[in-house]
Amino acid sequence: MNGTLSATQLASFQRDGFLVVEDLLSVDEVATLAERADLIAAGEADHIPESSVQLEPAYRSGERAIENQILSVRKLSNVAVHDPVMWEHAVNSKIVDVIVALLDADDLKMYGDQLFMKAPEVGRAKEWHQDSASWRDIFPMELVSAWTAIDEAPLDNGCLHFAPGTHRWGMLNGRQLEPFLSDFDEGRWPSVPVPLRAGSVSFHHSLTLHSSGPNHTPARRRGYAVHYMRATSMQDQAVTDAPKMPPFKQVRGKSFPGRV
């Protein structure tokens, strides 16, 4: 499409369902994201709705008292539609050019975004899943997420793991997925840990099975995922058990009547 990715990188994504681009963002760009994430998590951004901020279960349940508001937050959701700094990241050409190449499309919209805070010691694991199993109202199921490491994400503080090639399996429901879970964890089906340096970005297909471990270390592991789709995608309004999302914002190119 535009020379952003090599033929080898494109082939790798098509084969495995994920791709890592190291050091894609500058130190300053990462620092801007980190500062804004903490501002929102601290509750100091009045333009962000309370529904966008989710606490770690230990703090929600009262098992742990909140001593630091920022470190009690598990996830921020759908913030880029409200916040100009996070939106600037979502439309950053360094990231969007890669999405254009991976989706082979110049007309893109943002489905949504999630910033996983993965606090020290209490950041919990995320089980194996496919994103499109939640986003089941969007067709074709070929969205791509750009997961940016705000902090270093090594193996011991909860980096992502991917199961290569599983984007070609189609969408699996819980009963269909269950037999494979122990296979991934015990190595009978290959899974790959993807540690990242701060500023590096992993891109994955919305049907690629992935997970992340818990954070038992004293270091933070913030990762910001923005989810992209072709502007020609369709939203099936008859699917009522998918997430209720804000209006989809144009990232690049044009929109199409009757589509997302």
Short mmCIF file of C-alpha atoms in Angstrom, two decimals:
data_model
loop_
_atom_site.label_atom_id
_atom_site.label_comp_id
_atom_site.label_asym_id
_atom_site.label_seq_id
_atom_site.Cartn_x
_atom_site.Cartn_y
_atom_site.Cartn_z
CA MET A 1 0.00 0.00 0.00
CA ASN A 2 2.53 2.65 1.07
CA GLY A 3 5.83 0.97 1.88
CA THR A 4 5.28 1.16 5.65
CA LEU A 5 5.68 -2.60 6.06
CA SER A 6 7.89 -5.05 4.22
CA ALA A 7 6.51 -8.04 2.35
CA THR A 8 7.97 -10.21 5.12
CA GLN A 9 6.10 -8.29 7.82
CA LEU A 10 2.82 -8.49 5.91
CA ALA A 11 3.26 -12.21 5.35
CA SER A 12 4.04 -12.67 9.05
CA PHE A 13 0.82 -10.92 10.07
CA GLN A 14 -1.24 -12.90 7.56
CA ARG A 15 0.28 -16.16 8.83
CA ASP A 16 0.33 -15.50 12.58
CA GLY A 17 -2.41 -12.92 13.14
CA PHE A 18 -0.09 -10.51 14.98
CA LEU A 19 2.93 -8.34 14.30
CA VAL A 20 5.34 -6.40 16.52
CA VAL A 21 6.88 -3.09 15.42
CA GLU A 22 9.57 -2.13 17.91
CA ASP A 23 10.21 1.47 18.99
CA LEU A 24 7.45 2.87 16.76
CA LEU A 25 6.78 5.85 19.04
CA SER A 26 9.24 8.41 20.35
CA VAL A 27 10.09 8.90 24.02
CA ASP A 28 8.11 12.15 24.00
CA GLU A 29 5.04 10.51 22.48
CA VAL A 30 5.10 7.80 25.13
CA ALA A 31 5.54 10.36 27.91
CA THR A 32 2.49 12.27 26.65
CA LEU A 33 0.38 9.11 26.74
CA ALA A 34 1.63 8.20 30.21
CA GLU A 35 0.86 11.64 31.64
CA ARG A 36 -2.63 11.71 30.14
CA ALA A 37 -3.43 8.17 31.28
CA ASP A 38 -2.57 9.05 34.87
CA LEU A 39 -4.54 12.31 34.72
CA ILE A 40 -7.65 10.40 33.62
CA ALA A 41 -7.11 7.57 36.10
CA ALA A 42 -6.70 10.09 38.91
CA GLY A 43 -10.18 11.44 38.18
CA GLU A 44 -8.82 14.84 37.19
CA ALA A 45 -10.28 14.87 33.67
CA ASP A 46 -13.84 16.15 34.00
CA HIS A 47 -14.59 15.49 30.33
CA ILE A 48 -14.16 11.72 30.77
CA PRO A 49 -17.31 9.93 31.98
CA GLU A 50 -17.09 7.85 35.14
CA SER A 51 -18.18 4.81 33.12
CA SER A 52 -14.85 4.91 31.27
CA VAL A 53 -12.86 4.17 34.45
CA GLN A 54 -12.84 0.63 35.87
CA LEU A 55 -11.09 -0.26 39.14
CA GLU A 56 -9.18 -3.45 39.85
CA PRO A 57 -11.50 -6.04 41.45
CA ALA A 58 -9.60 -5.94 44.74
CA TYR A 59 -10.46 -2.25 45.08
CA ARG A 60 -14.00 -2.54 43.72
CA SER A 61 -14.83 -5.21 46.28
CA GLY A 62 -13.24 -3.33 49.18
CA GLU A 63 -10.71 -6.13 49.73
CA ARG A 64 -8.04 -3.44 49.45
CA ALA A 65 -8.41 0.16 50.54
CA ILE A 66 -7.68 2.75 47.86
CA GLU A 67 -4.50 4.55 48.87
CA ASN A 68 -3.53 5.70 45.38
CA GLN A 69 -6.38 6.35 42.98
CA ILE A 70 -4.21 5.90 39.88
CA LEU A 71 -2.85 2.52 40.99
CA SER A 72 -6.35 1.28 41.82
CA VAL A 73 -7.51 1.57 38.20
CA ARG A 74 -7.62 -1.55 36.04
CA LYS A 75 -8.77 -0.12 32.72
CA LEU A 76 -9.83 3.04 30.91
CA SER A 77 -12.31 2.52 28.08
CA ASN A 78 -13.54 4.71 25.22
CA VAL A 79 -11.47 7.73 26.18
CA ALA A 80 -10.23 8.82 22.74
CA VAL A 81 -13.72 9.94 21.67
CA HIS A 82 -13.68 12.41 24.56
CA ASP A 83 -10.03 13.39 24.92
CA PRO A 84 -7.96 15.26 22.28
CA VAL A 85 -4.62 13.89 23.51
CA MET A 86 -5.72 10.26 23.26
CA TRP A 87 -7.41 10.96 19.92
CA GLU A 88 -4.14 12.40 18.62
CA HIS A 89 -2.57 9.05 19.40
CA ALA A 90 -5.40 7.16 17.68
CA VAL A 91 -4.78 9.08 14.44
CA ASN A 92 -0.97 9.09 14.73
CA SER A 93 0.26 8.37 11.20
CA LYS A 94 3.00 6.06 12.50
CA ILE A 95 0.29 3.70 13.75
CA VAL A 96 -2.42 4.35 11.17
CA ASP A 97 -0.04 3.75 8.25
CA VAL A 98 0.57 0.25 9.61
CA ILE A 99 -3.18 -0.35 10.02
CA VAL A 100 -3.73 0.79 6.41
CA ALA A 101 -1.19 -1.77 5.23
CA LEU A 102 -2.55 -4.61 7.39
CA LEU A 103 -6.20 -4.03 6.45
CA ASP A 104 -5.34 -3.08 2.85
CA ALA A 105 -7.73 -0.13 3.16
CA ASP A 106 -7.36 3.66 3.19
CA ASP A 107 -10.81 4.31 4.73
CA LEU A 108 -10.70 3.58 8.45
CA LYS A 109 -12.76 4.14 11.57
CA MET A 110 -11.96 3.59 15.23
CA TYR A 111 -14.11 0.95 16.88
CA GLY A 112 -12.96 1.88 20.37
CA ASP A 113 -9.98 2.01 22.71
CA GLN A 114 -8.88 0.52 26.03
CA LEU A 115 -5.99 1.49 28.27
CA PHE A 116 -4.95 -1.40 30.49
CA MET A 117 -3.25 -0.03 33.60
CA LYS A 118 -2.03 -3.39 35.06
CA ALA A 119 -1.06 -1.95 38.44
CA PRO A 120 1.87 -3.33 40.46
CA GLU A 121 1.15 -6.46 42.51
CA VAL A 122 -2.63 -6.45 41.96
CA GLY A 123 -2.88 -6.28 38.15
CA ARG A 124 -4.73 -9.44 37.27
CA ALA A 125 -4.39 -11.80 34.32
CA LYS A 126 -6.66 -11.71 31.27
CA GLU A 127 -7.73 -15.12 30.04
CA TRP A 128 -7.42 -16.35 26.45
CA HIS A 129 -9.98 -14.65 24.24
CA GLN A 130 -10.78 -13.27 20.79
CA ASP A 131 -11.76 -9.61 20.58
CA SER A 132 -14.43 -10.29 17.97
CA ALA A 133 -16.14 -12.66 20.39
CA SER A 134 -17.21 -9.44 22.15
CA TRP A 135 -17.44 -7.24 19.05
CA ARG A 136 -19.75 -9.78 17.43
CA ASP A 137 -21.92 -7.16 15.73
CA ILE A 138 -19.13 -5.93 13.41
CA PHE A 139 -18.61 -7.65 10.05
CA PRO A 140 -16.32 -8.71 8.55
CA MET A 141 -14.56 -9.81 11.71
CA GLU A 142 -11.27 -8.29 10.57
CA LEU A 143 -10.56 -5.48 12.98
CA VAL A 144 -6.96 -4.79 13.99
CA SER A 145 -5.82 -3.56 17.40
CA ALA A 146 -2.68 -1.50 17.94
CA TRP A 147 -1.41 -2.19 21.48
CA THR A 148 1.15 0.43 22.54
CA ALA A 149 3.47 -0.27 25.47
CA ILE A 150 3.50 2.85 27.64
CA ASP A 151 5.73 1.09 30.17
CA GLU A 152 8.13 -1.72 29.49
CA ALA A 153 6.08 -4.92 29.26
CA PRO A 154 8.32 -7.91 30.08
CA LEU A 155 7.18 -11.44 30.79
CA ASP A 156 6.99 -11.07 34.57
CA ASN A 157 4.63 -8.10 34.70
CA GLY A 158 1.95 -9.26 32.32
CA CYS A 159 2.98 -8.93 28.67
CA LEU A 160 0.64 -10.17 25.97
CA HIS A 161 0.70 -13.75 24.70
CA PHE A 162 -0.59 -14.75 21.26
CA ALA A 163 -1.58 -18.10 19.75
CA PRO A 164 -0.21 -17.87 16.19
CA GLY A 165 -2.58 -18.63 13.35
CA THR A 166 -5.74 -18.77 15.44
CA HIS A 167 -7.26 -15.84 13.52
CA ARG A 168 -7.94 -18.42 10.80
CA TRP A 169 -10.09 -20.54 13.12
CA GLY A 170 -13.12 -18.26 12.94
CA MET A 171 -14.97 -17.09 16.02
CA LEU A 172 -15.19 -19.64 18.84
CA ASN A 173 -17.85 -19.60 21.52
CA GLY A 174 -17.02 -20.56 25.09
CA ARG A 175 -17.82 -24.25 24.63
CA GLN A 176 -15.69 -24.43 21.49
CA LEU A 177 -12.76 -22.58 23.06
CA GLU A 178 -12.68 -24.45 26.39
CA PRO A 179 -10.81 -27.59 25.19
CA PHE A 180 -7.92 -25.47 23.88
CA LEU A 181 -7.22 -23.38 26.99
CA SER A 182 -4.97 -25.89 28.68
CA ASP A 183 -3.29 -26.59 25.33
CA PHE A 184 -2.15 -22.96 25.12
CA ASP A 185 -0.97 -22.78 28.71
CA GLU A 186 0.84 -26.13 28.66
CA GLY A 187 2.45 -25.84 25.24
CA ARG A 188 0.46 -28.48 23.36
CA TRP A 189 -0.63 -25.70 21.02
CA PRO A 190 2.02 -23.03 20.41
CA SER A 191 1.64 -19.71 22.15
CA VAL A 192 4.12 -16.87 22.06
CA PRO A 193 4.88 -14.29 24.76
CA VAL A 194 5.43 -10.82 23.30
CA PRO A 195 7.46 -8.64 25.67
CA LEU A 196 7.67 -5.03 24.50
CA ARG A 197 9.86 -2.04 25.17
CA ALA A 198 8.04 1.21 25.95
CA GLY A 199 7.08 2.82 22.65
CA SER A 200 6.83 -0.49 20.79
CA VAL A 201 3.48 -1.55 19.34
CA SER A 202 1.97 -4.97 18.72
CA PHE A 203 -0.80 -5.29 16.13
CA HIS A 204 -3.26 -8.17 16.23
CA HIS A 205 -6.27 -9.42 14.28
CA SER A 206 -9.56 -9.41 16.17
CA LEU A 207 -9.87 -13.22 15.88
CA THR A 208 -6.34 -13.97 17.13
CA LEU A 209 -6.49 -15.66 20.51
CA HIS A 210 -4.46 -13.77 23.09
CA SER A 211 -4.05 -13.39 26.84
CA SER A 212 -1.93 -11.57 29.40
CA GLY A 213 -0.46 -12.65 32.71
CA PRO A 214 -0.84 -11.04 36.13
CA ASN A 215 1.49 -8.34 37.39
CA HIS A 216 3.18 -9.51 40.58
CA THR A 217 6.08 -7.07 40.23
CA PRO A 218 6.50 -3.58 41.76
CA ALA A 219 6.56 -2.07 38.24
CA ARG A 220 3.56 -0.74 36.30
CA ARG A 221 2.51 -2.15 32.92
CA ARG A 222 0.32 0.31 31.08
CA GLY A 223 -0.71 -0.60 27.55
CA TYR A 224 -3.00 1.41 25.29
CA ALA A 225 -4.99 -0.53 22.69
CA VAL A 226 -6.82 1.27 19.88
CA HIS A 227 -9.10 -0.87 17.72
CA TYR A 228 -9.48 -0.08 14.02
CA MET A 229 -11.83 -1.31 11.30
CA ARG A 230 -12.50 -0.60 7.67
CA ALA A 231 -15.03 2.19 7.14
CA THR A 232 -16.84 -0.23 4.83
CA SER A 233 -17.56 -2.58 7.76
CA MET A 234 -21.17 -3.32 8.68
CA GLN A 235 -22.74 -3.20 12.13
CA ASP A 236 -25.54 -5.74 12.53
CA GLN A 237 -28.12 -3.99 14.70
CA ALA A 238 -29.90 -7.30 15.29
CA VAL A 239 -26.98 -8.39 17.51
CA THR A 240 -28.06 -7.10 20.90
CA ASP A 241 -25.41 -8.62 23.20
CA ALA A 242 -22.40 -6.71 21.84
CA PRO A 243 -20.91 -3.72 23.69
CA LYS A 244 -22.75 -0.42 23.33
CA MET A 245 -20.10 1.82 21.81
CA PRO A 246 -19.87 5.58 21.24
CA PRO A 247 -20.29 6.70 17.61
CA PHE A 248 -17.43 5.41 15.49
CA LYS A 249 -15.01 8.21 14.59
CA GLN A 250 -13.35 8.55 11.20
CA VAL A 251 -9.61 7.94 11.41
CA ARG A 252 -8.70 8.29 7.76
CA GLY A 253 -10.35 8.49 4.35
CA LYS A 254 -14.09 8.59 3.81
CA SER A 255 -17.24 7.05 5.24
CA PHE A 256 -19.95 5.11 3.40
CA PRO A 257 -23.76 5.34 3.73
CA GLY A 258 -25.26 2.43 5.58
CA ARG A 259 -21.92 1.27 7.00
CA VAL A 260 -20.16 1.91 10.29
#
